PDB file of C-alpha atoms and ligand atoms in Angstrom:
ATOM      1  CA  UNK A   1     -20.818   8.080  16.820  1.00 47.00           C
ATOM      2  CA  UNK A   2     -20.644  10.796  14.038  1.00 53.00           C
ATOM      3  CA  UNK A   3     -20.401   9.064  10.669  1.00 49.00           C
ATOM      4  CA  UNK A   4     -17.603  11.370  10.870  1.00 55.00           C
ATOM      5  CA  UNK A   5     -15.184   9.519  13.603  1.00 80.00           C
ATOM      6  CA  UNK A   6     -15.766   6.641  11.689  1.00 95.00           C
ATOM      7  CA  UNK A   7     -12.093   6.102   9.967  1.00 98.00           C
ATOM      8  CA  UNK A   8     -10.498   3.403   8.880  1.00 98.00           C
ATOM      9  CA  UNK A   9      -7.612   1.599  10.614  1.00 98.00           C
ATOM     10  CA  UNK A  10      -5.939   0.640   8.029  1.00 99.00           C
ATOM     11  CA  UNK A  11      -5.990   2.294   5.051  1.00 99.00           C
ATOM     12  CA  UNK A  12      -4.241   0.622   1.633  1.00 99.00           C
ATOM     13  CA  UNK A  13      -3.666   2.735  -1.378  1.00 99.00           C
ATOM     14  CA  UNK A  14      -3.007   1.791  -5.375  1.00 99.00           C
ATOM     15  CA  UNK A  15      -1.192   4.714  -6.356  1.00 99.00           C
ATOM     16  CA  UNK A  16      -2.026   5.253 -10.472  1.00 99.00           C
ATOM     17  CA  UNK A  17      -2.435   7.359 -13.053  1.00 99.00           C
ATOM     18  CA  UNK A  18       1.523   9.070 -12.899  1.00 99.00           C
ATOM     19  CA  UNK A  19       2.124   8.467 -16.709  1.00 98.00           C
ATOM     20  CA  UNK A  20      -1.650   9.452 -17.793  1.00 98.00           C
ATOM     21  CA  UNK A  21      -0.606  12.780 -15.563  1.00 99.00           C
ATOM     22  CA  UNK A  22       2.590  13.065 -17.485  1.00 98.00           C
ATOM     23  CA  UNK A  23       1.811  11.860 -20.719  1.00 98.00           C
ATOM     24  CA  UNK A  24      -1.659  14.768 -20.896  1.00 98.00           C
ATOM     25  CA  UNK A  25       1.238  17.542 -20.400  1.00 98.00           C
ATOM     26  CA  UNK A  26       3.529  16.460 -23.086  1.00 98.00           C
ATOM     27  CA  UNK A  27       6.188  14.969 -20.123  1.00 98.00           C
ATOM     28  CA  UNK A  28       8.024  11.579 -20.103  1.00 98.00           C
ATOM     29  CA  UNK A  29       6.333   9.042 -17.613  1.00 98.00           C
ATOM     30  CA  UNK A  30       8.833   9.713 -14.974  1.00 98.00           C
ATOM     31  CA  UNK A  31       7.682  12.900 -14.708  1.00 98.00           C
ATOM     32  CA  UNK A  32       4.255  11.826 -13.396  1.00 98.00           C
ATOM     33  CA  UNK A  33       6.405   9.522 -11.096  1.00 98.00           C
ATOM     34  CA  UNK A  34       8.593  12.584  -9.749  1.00 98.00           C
ATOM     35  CA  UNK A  35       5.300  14.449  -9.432  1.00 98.00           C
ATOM     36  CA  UNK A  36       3.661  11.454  -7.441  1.00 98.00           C
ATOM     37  CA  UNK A  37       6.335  11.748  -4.674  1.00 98.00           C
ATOM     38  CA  UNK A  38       4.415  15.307  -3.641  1.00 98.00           C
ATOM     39  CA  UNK A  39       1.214  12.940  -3.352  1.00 98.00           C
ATOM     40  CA  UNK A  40       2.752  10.439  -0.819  1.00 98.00           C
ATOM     41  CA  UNK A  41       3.757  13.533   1.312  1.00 98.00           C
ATOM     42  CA  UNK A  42       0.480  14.523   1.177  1.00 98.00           C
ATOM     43  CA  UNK A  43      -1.944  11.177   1.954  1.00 98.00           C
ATOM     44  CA  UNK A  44       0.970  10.670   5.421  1.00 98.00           C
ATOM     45  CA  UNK A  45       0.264  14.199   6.470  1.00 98.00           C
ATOM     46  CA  UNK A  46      -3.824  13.290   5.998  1.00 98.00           C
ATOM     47  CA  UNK A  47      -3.553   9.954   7.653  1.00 98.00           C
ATOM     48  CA  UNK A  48      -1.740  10.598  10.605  1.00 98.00           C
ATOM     49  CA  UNK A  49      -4.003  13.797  11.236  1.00 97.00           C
ATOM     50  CA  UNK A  50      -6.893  11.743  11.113  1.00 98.00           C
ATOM     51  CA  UNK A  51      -5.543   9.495  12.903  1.00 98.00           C
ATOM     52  CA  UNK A  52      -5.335   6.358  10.571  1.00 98.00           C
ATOM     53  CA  UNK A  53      -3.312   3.713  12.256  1.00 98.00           C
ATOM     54  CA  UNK A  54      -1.385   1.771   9.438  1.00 99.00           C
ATOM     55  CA  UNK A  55      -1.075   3.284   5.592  1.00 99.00           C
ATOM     56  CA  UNK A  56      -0.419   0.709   3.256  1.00 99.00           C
ATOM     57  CA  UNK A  57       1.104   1.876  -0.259  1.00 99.00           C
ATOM     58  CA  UNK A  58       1.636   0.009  -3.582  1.00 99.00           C
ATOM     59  CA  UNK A  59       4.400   1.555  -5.181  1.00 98.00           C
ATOM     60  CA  UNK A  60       5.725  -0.794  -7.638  1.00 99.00           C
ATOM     61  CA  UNK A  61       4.408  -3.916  -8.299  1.00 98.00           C
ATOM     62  CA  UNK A  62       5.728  -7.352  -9.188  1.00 98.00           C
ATOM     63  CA  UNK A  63       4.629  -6.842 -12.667  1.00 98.00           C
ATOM     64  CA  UNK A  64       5.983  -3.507 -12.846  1.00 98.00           C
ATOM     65  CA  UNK A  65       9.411  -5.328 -13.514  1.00 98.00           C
ATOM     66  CA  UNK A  66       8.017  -5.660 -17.396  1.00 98.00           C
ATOM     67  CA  UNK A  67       8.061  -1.753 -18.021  1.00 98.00           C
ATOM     68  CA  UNK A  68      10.516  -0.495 -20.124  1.00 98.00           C
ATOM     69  CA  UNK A  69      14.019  -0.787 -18.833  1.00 98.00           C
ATOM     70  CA  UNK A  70      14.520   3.078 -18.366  1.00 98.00           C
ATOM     71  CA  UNK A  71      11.211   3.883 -16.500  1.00 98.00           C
ATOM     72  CA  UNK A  72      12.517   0.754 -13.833  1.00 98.00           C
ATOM     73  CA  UNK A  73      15.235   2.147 -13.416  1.00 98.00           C
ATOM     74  CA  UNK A  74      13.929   5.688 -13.172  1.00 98.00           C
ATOM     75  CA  UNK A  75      11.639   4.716 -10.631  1.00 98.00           C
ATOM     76  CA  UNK A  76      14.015   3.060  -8.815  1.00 98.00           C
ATOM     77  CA  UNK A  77      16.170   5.848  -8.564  1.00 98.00           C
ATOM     78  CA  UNK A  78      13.484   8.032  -7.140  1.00 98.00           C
ATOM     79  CA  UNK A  79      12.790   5.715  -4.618  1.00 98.00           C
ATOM     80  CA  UNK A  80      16.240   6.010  -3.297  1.00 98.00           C
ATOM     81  CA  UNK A  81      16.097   9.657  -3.411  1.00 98.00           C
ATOM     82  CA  UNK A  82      12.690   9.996  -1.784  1.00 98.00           C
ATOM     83  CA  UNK A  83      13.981   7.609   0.910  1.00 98.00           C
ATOM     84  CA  UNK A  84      17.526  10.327   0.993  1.00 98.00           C
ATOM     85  CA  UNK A  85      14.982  13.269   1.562  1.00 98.00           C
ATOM     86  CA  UNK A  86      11.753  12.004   3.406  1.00 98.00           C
ATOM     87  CA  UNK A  87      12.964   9.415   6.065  1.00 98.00           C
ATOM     88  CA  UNK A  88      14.224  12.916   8.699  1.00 98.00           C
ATOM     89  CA  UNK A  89      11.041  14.297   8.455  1.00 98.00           C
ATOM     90  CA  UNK A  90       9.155  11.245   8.788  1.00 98.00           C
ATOM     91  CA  UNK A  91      11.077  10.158  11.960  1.00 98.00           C
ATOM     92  CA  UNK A  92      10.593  13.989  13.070  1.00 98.00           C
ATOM     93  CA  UNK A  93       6.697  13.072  12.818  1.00 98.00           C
ATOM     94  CA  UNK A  94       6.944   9.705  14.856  1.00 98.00           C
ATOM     95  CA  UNK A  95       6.144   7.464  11.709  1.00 98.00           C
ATOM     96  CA  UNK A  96       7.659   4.054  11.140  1.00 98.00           C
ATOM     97  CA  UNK A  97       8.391   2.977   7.762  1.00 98.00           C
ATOM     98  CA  UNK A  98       8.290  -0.274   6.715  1.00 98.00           C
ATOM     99  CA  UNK A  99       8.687  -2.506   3.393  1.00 98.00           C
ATOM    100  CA  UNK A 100       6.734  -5.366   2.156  1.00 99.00           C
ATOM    101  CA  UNK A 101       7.699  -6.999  -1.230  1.00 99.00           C
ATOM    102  CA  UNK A 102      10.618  -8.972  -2.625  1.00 98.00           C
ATOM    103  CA  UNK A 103      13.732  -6.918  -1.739  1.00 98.00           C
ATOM    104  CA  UNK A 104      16.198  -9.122  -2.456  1.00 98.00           C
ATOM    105  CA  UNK A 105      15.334  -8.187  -6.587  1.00 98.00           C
ATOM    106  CA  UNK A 106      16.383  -4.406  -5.548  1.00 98.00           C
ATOM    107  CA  UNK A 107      19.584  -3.201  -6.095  1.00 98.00           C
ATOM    108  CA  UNK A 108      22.066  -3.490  -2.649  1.00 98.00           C
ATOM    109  CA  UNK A 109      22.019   0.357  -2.531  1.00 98.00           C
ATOM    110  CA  UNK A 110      18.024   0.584  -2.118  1.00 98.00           C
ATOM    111  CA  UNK A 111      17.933  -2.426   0.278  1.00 98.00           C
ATOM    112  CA  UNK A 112      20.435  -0.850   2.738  1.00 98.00           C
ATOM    113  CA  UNK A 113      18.402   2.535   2.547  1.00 98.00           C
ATOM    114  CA  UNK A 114      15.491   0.635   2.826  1.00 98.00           C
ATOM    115  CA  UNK A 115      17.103  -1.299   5.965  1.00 98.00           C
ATOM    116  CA  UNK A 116      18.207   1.746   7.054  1.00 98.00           C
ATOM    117  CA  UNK A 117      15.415   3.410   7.661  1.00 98.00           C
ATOM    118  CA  UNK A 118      13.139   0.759   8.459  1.00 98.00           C
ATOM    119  CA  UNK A 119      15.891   0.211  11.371  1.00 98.00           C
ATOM    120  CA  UNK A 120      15.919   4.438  11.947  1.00 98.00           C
ATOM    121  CA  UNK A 121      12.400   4.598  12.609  1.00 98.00           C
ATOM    122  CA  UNK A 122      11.604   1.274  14.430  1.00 98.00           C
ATOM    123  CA  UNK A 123      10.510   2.418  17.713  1.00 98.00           C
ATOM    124  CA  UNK A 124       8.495   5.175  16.588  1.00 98.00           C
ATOM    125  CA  UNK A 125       4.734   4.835  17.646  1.00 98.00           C
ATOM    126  CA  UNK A 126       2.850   6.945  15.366  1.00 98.00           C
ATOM    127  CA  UNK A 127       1.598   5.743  11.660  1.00 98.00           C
ATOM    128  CA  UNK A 128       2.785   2.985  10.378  1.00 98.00           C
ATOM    129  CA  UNK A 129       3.781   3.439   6.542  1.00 99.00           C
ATOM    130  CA  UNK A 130       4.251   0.464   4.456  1.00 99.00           C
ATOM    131  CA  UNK A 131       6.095   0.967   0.823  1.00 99.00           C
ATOM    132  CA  UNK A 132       5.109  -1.791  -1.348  1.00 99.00           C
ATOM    133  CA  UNK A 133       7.463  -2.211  -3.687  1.00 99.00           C
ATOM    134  CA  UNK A 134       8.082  -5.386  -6.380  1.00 99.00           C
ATOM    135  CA  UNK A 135       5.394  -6.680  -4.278  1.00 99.00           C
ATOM    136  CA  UNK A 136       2.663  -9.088  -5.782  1.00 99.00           C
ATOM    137  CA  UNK A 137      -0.572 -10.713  -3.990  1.00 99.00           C
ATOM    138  CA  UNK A 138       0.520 -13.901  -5.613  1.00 98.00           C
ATOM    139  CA  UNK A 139       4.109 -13.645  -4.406  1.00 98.00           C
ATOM    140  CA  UNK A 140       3.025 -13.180  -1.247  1.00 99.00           C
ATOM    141  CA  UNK A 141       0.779 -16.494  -1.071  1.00 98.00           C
ATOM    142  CA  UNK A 142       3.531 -18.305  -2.815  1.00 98.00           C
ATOM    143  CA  UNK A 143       6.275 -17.353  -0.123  1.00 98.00           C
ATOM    144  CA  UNK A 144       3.525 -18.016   2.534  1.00 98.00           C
ATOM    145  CA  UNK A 145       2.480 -21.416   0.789  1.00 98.00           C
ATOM    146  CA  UNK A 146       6.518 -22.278   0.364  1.00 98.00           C
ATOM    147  CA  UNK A 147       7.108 -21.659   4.049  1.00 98.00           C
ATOM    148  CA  UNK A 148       4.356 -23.736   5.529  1.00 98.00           C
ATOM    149  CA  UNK A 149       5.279 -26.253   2.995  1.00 98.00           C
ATOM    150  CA  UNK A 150       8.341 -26.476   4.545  1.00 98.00           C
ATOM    151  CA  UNK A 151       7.585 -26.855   8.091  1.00 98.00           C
ATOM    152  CA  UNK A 152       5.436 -29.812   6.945  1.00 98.00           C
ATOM    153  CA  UNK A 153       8.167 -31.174   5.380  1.00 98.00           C
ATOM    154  CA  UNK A 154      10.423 -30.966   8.309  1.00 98.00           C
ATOM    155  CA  UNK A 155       7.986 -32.156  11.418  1.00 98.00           C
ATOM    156  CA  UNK A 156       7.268 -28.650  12.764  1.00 98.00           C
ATOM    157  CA  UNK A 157       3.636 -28.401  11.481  1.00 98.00           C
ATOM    158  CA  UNK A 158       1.070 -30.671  10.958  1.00 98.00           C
ATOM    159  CA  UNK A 159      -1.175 -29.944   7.753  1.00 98.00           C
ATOM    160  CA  UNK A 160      -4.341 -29.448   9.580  1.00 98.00           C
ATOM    161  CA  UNK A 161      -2.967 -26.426  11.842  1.00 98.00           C
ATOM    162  CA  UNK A 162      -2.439 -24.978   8.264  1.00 98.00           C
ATOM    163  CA  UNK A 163      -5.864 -22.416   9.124  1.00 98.00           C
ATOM    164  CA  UNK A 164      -6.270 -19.011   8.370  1.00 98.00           C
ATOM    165  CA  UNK A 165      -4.484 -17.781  10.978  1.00 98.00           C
ATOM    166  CA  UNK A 166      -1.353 -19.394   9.919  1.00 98.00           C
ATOM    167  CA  UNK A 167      -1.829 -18.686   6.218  1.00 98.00           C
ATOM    168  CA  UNK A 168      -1.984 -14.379   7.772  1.00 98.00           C
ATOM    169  CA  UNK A 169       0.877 -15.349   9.681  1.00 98.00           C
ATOM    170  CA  UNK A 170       3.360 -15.911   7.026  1.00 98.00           C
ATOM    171  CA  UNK A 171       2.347 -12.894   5.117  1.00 99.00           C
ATOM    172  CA  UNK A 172       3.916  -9.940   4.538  1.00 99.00           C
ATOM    173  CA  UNK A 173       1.757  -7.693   6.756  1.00 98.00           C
ATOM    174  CA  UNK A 174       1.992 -10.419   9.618  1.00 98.00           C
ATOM    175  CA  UNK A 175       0.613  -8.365  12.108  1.00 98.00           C
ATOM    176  CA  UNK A 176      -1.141  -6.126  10.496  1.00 98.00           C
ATOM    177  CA  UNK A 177      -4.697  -5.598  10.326  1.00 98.00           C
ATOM    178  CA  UNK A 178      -6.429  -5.957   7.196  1.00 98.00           C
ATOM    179  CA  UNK A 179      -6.974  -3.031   5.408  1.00 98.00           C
ATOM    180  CA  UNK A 180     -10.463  -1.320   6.151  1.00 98.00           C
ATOM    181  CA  UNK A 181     -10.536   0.738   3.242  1.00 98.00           C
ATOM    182  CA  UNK A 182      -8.700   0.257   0.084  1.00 99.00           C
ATOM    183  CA  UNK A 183      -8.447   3.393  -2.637  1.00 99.00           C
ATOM    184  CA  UNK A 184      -7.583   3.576  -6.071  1.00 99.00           C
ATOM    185  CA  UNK A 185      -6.500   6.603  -8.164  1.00 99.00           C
ATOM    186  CA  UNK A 186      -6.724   6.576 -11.770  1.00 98.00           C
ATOM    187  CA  UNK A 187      -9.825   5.352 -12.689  1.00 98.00           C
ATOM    188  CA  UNK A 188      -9.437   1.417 -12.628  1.00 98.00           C
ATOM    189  CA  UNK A 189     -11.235  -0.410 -10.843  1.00 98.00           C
ATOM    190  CA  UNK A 190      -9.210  -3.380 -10.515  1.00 98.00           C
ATOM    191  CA  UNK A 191      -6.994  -4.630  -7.734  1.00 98.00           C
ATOM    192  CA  UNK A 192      -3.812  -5.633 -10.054  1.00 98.00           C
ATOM    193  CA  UNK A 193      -2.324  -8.433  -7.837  1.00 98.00           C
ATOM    194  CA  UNK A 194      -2.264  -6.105  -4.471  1.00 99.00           C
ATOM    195  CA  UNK A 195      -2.786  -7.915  -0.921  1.00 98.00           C
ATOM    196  CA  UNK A 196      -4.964 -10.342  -2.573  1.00 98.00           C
ATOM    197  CA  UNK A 197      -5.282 -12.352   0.629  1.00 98.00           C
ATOM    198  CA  UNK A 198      -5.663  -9.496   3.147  1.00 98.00           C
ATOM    199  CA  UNK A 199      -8.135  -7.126   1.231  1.00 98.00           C
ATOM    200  CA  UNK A 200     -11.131  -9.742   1.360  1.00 98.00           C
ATOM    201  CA  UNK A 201     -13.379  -7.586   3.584  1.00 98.00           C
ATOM    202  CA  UNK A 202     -11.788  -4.212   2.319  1.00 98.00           C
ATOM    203  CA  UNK A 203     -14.282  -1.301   1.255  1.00 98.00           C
ATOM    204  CA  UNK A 204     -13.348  -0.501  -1.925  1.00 98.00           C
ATOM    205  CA  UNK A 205     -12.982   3.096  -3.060  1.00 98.00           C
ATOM    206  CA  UNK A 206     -11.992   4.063  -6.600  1.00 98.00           C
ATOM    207  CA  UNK A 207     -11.759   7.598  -8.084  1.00 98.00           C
ATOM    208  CA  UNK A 208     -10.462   9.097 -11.216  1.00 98.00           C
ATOM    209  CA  UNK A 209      -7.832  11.254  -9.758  1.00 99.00           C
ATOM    210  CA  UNK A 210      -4.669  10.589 -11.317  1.00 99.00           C
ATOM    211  CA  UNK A 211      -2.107  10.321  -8.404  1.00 99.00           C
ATOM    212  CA  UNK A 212      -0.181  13.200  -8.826  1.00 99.00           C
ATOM    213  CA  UNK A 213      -3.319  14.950  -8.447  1.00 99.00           C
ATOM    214  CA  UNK A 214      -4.577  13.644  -5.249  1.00 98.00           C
ATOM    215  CA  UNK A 215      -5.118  16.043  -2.262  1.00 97.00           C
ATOM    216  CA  UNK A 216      -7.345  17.374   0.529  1.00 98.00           C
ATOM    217  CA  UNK A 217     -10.641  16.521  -1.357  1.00 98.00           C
ATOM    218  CA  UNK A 218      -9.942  13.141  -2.890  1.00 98.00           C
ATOM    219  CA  UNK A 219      -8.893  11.730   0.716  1.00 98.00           C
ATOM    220  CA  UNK A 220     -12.246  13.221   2.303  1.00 98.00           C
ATOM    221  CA  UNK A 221     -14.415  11.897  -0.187  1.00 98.00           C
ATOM    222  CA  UNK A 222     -12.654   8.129   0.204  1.00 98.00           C
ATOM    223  CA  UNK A 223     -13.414   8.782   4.381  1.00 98.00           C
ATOM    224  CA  UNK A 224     -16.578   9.896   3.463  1.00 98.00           C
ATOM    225  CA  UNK A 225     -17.555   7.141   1.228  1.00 98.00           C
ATOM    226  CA  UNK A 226     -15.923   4.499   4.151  1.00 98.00           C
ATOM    227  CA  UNK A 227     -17.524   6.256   6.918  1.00 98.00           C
ATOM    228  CA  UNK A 228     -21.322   5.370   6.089  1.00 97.00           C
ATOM    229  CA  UNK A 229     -20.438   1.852   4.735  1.00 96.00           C
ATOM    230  CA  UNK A 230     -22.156  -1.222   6.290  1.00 96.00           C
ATOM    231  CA  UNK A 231     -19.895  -3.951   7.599  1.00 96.00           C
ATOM    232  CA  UNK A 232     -21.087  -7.148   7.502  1.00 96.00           C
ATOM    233  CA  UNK A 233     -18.737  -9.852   7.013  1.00 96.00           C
ATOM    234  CA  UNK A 234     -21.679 -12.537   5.774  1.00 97.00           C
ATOM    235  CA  UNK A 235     -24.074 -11.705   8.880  1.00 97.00           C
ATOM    236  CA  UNK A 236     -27.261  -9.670   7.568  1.00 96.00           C
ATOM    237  CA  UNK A 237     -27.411  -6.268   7.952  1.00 96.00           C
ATOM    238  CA  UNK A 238     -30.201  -6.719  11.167  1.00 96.00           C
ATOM    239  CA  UNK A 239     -26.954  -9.243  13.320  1.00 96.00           C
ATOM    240  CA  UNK A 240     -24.322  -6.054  12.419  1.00 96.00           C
ATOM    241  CA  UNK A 241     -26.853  -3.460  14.132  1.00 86.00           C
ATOM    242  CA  UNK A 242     -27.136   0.268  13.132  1.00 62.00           C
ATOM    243  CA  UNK A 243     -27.597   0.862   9.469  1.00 52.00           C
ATOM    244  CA  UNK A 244     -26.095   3.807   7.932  1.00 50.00           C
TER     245      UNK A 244
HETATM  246  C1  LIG B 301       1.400   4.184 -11.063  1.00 86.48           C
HETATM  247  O1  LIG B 301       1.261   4.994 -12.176  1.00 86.48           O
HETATM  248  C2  LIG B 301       2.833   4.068 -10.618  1.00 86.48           C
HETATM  249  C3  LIG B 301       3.453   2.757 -10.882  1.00 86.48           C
HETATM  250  C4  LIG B 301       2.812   1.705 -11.305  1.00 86.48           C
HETATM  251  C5  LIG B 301       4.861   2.644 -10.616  1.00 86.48           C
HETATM  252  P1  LIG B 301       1.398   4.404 -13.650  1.00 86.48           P
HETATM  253  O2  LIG B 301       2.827   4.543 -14.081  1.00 86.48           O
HETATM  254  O3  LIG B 301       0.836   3.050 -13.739  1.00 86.48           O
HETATM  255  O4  LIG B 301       0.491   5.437 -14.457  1.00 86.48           O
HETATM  256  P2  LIG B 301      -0.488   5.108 -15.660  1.00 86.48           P
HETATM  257  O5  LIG B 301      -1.451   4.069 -15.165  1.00 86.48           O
HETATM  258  O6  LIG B 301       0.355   4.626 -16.785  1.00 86.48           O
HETATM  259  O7  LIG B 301      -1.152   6.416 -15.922  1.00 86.48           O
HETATM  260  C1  LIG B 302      -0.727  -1.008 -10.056  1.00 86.48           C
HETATM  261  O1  LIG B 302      -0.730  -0.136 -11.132  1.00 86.48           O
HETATM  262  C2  LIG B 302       0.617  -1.020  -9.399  1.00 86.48           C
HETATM  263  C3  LIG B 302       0.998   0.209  -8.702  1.00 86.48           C
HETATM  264  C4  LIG B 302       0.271   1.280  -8.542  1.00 86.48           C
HETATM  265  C5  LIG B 302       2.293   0.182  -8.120  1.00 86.48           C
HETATM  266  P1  LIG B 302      -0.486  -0.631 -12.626  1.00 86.48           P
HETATM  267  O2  LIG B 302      -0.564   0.572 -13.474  1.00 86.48           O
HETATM  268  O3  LIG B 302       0.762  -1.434 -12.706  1.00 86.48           O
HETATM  269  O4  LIG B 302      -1.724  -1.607 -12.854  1.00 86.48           O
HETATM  270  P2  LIG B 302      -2.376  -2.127 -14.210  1.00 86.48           P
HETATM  271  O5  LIG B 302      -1.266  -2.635 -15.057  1.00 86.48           O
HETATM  272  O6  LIG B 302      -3.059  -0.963 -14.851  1.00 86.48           O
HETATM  273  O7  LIG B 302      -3.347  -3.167 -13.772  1.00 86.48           O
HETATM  274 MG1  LIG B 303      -1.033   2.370 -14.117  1.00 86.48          MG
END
């Protein structure tokens, strides 16, 4: 197999650098947010021609709740108007959108659009897009943890089925296969509370692109980079077979 054909499955994205983008051409932040919208577009089109199964991407984080009252609500806003313009064309293209994160803190117009066209799209068979938004590693263990917790407490689960497999299960990408290849724009390399539990084995690939800027290139190179990685998963590199 051509290093080439190697892509990932799944394929999670940190989406940064919007106000660096804005703020080096004099712009408010939600600027570089508007402009980011152009990006998304962009890394669906790339994915599903490369055939990438499931595109994971962190939108707005649980932390993001502490920015400055008028960006939230700003961003917020373009959310709902991304999902008013996008969600045709996406269905058009055979992709199913889906949501992770804690909805129930968005405002009741969002979650019905959100609802909407998670509920539009459901049947489709081609990439699977998931929006994170106020979504949080930790959140996501907690709910998992609470939920487990609570079978215990009522008979339906012993603790010692509580394995791996039924931590994944109460996740939000239940499912879902963990992500293959994880990329970050901006130029941190840090994960910032994003699928803590399901990027353990993730390549990671970070680049100094602000979003707004990503295209063509920047999603080739982060292929490129994943396509001649070793996976080993704690076996030596002689149990895995061919070294790249
Ligand atoms: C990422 O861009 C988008 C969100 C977190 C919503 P930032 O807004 O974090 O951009 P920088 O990191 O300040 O440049
Ligand atoms: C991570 O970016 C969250 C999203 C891209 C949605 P941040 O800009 O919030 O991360 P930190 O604060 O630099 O770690
Ligand atoms: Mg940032």
């Amino acid at each position: 197999m051509a290093a080439s054909d190697n892509i990932p499955t799944h394929i999670a994205v940190i989406m940064d650098g919007n106000g660096r983008w804005a703020r080096r051409r004099a712009l408010p932040r939600h600027a570089g947010h508007r402009s980011g919208v152009g990006s998304v577009r962009k890394i669906v089109e790339l994915a599903a021609e490369k055939g990438v199964k499931y595109l994971t991407l962190f939108a707005f984080s649980s932390e993001n709740w502490a920015r400055p009252r008028e960006e939230v609500s700003k961003l917020m806003s373009l959310f709902f108007e991304a999902l008013q313009r996008e969600v045709e064309e996406l269905h058009r293209n055979n992709v199913r959108l889906e949501f992770i994160g804690a909805r129930e803190q968005l405002q009741t117009g969002l979650i019905e659009k959100i609802a909407a066209a998670e509920a539009q799209t459901a049947g489709n068979t081609g990439l699977r897009l998931i929006v994170a938004v106020a979504y949080g590693g930790r959140w996501d263990i907690v709910r998992a943890t609470q939920s487990l917790a609570g079978k215990v407490a009522a008979g339906e689960l012993d603790v010692r089925d509580i394995d791996d497999e039924a931590i994944a299960a109460e996740l939000q990408l239940t499912g879902v296969p963990d992500p293959d290849l994880l990329v970050r724009t901006g130029g941190e390399q840090r994960i910032s509370n994003f699928l803590l539990w399901n990027l353990a084995y993730a390549e990671l690939y970070f680049c100094d692109t602000l979003w707004p800027d990503f295209g063509d290139k920047d999603f080739d190179d982060a292929l490129a980079f994943y396509a001649v990685r070793q996976r080993r998963y704690g076996h030596t590199g002689d149990q895995v077979g061919a070294v790249n």
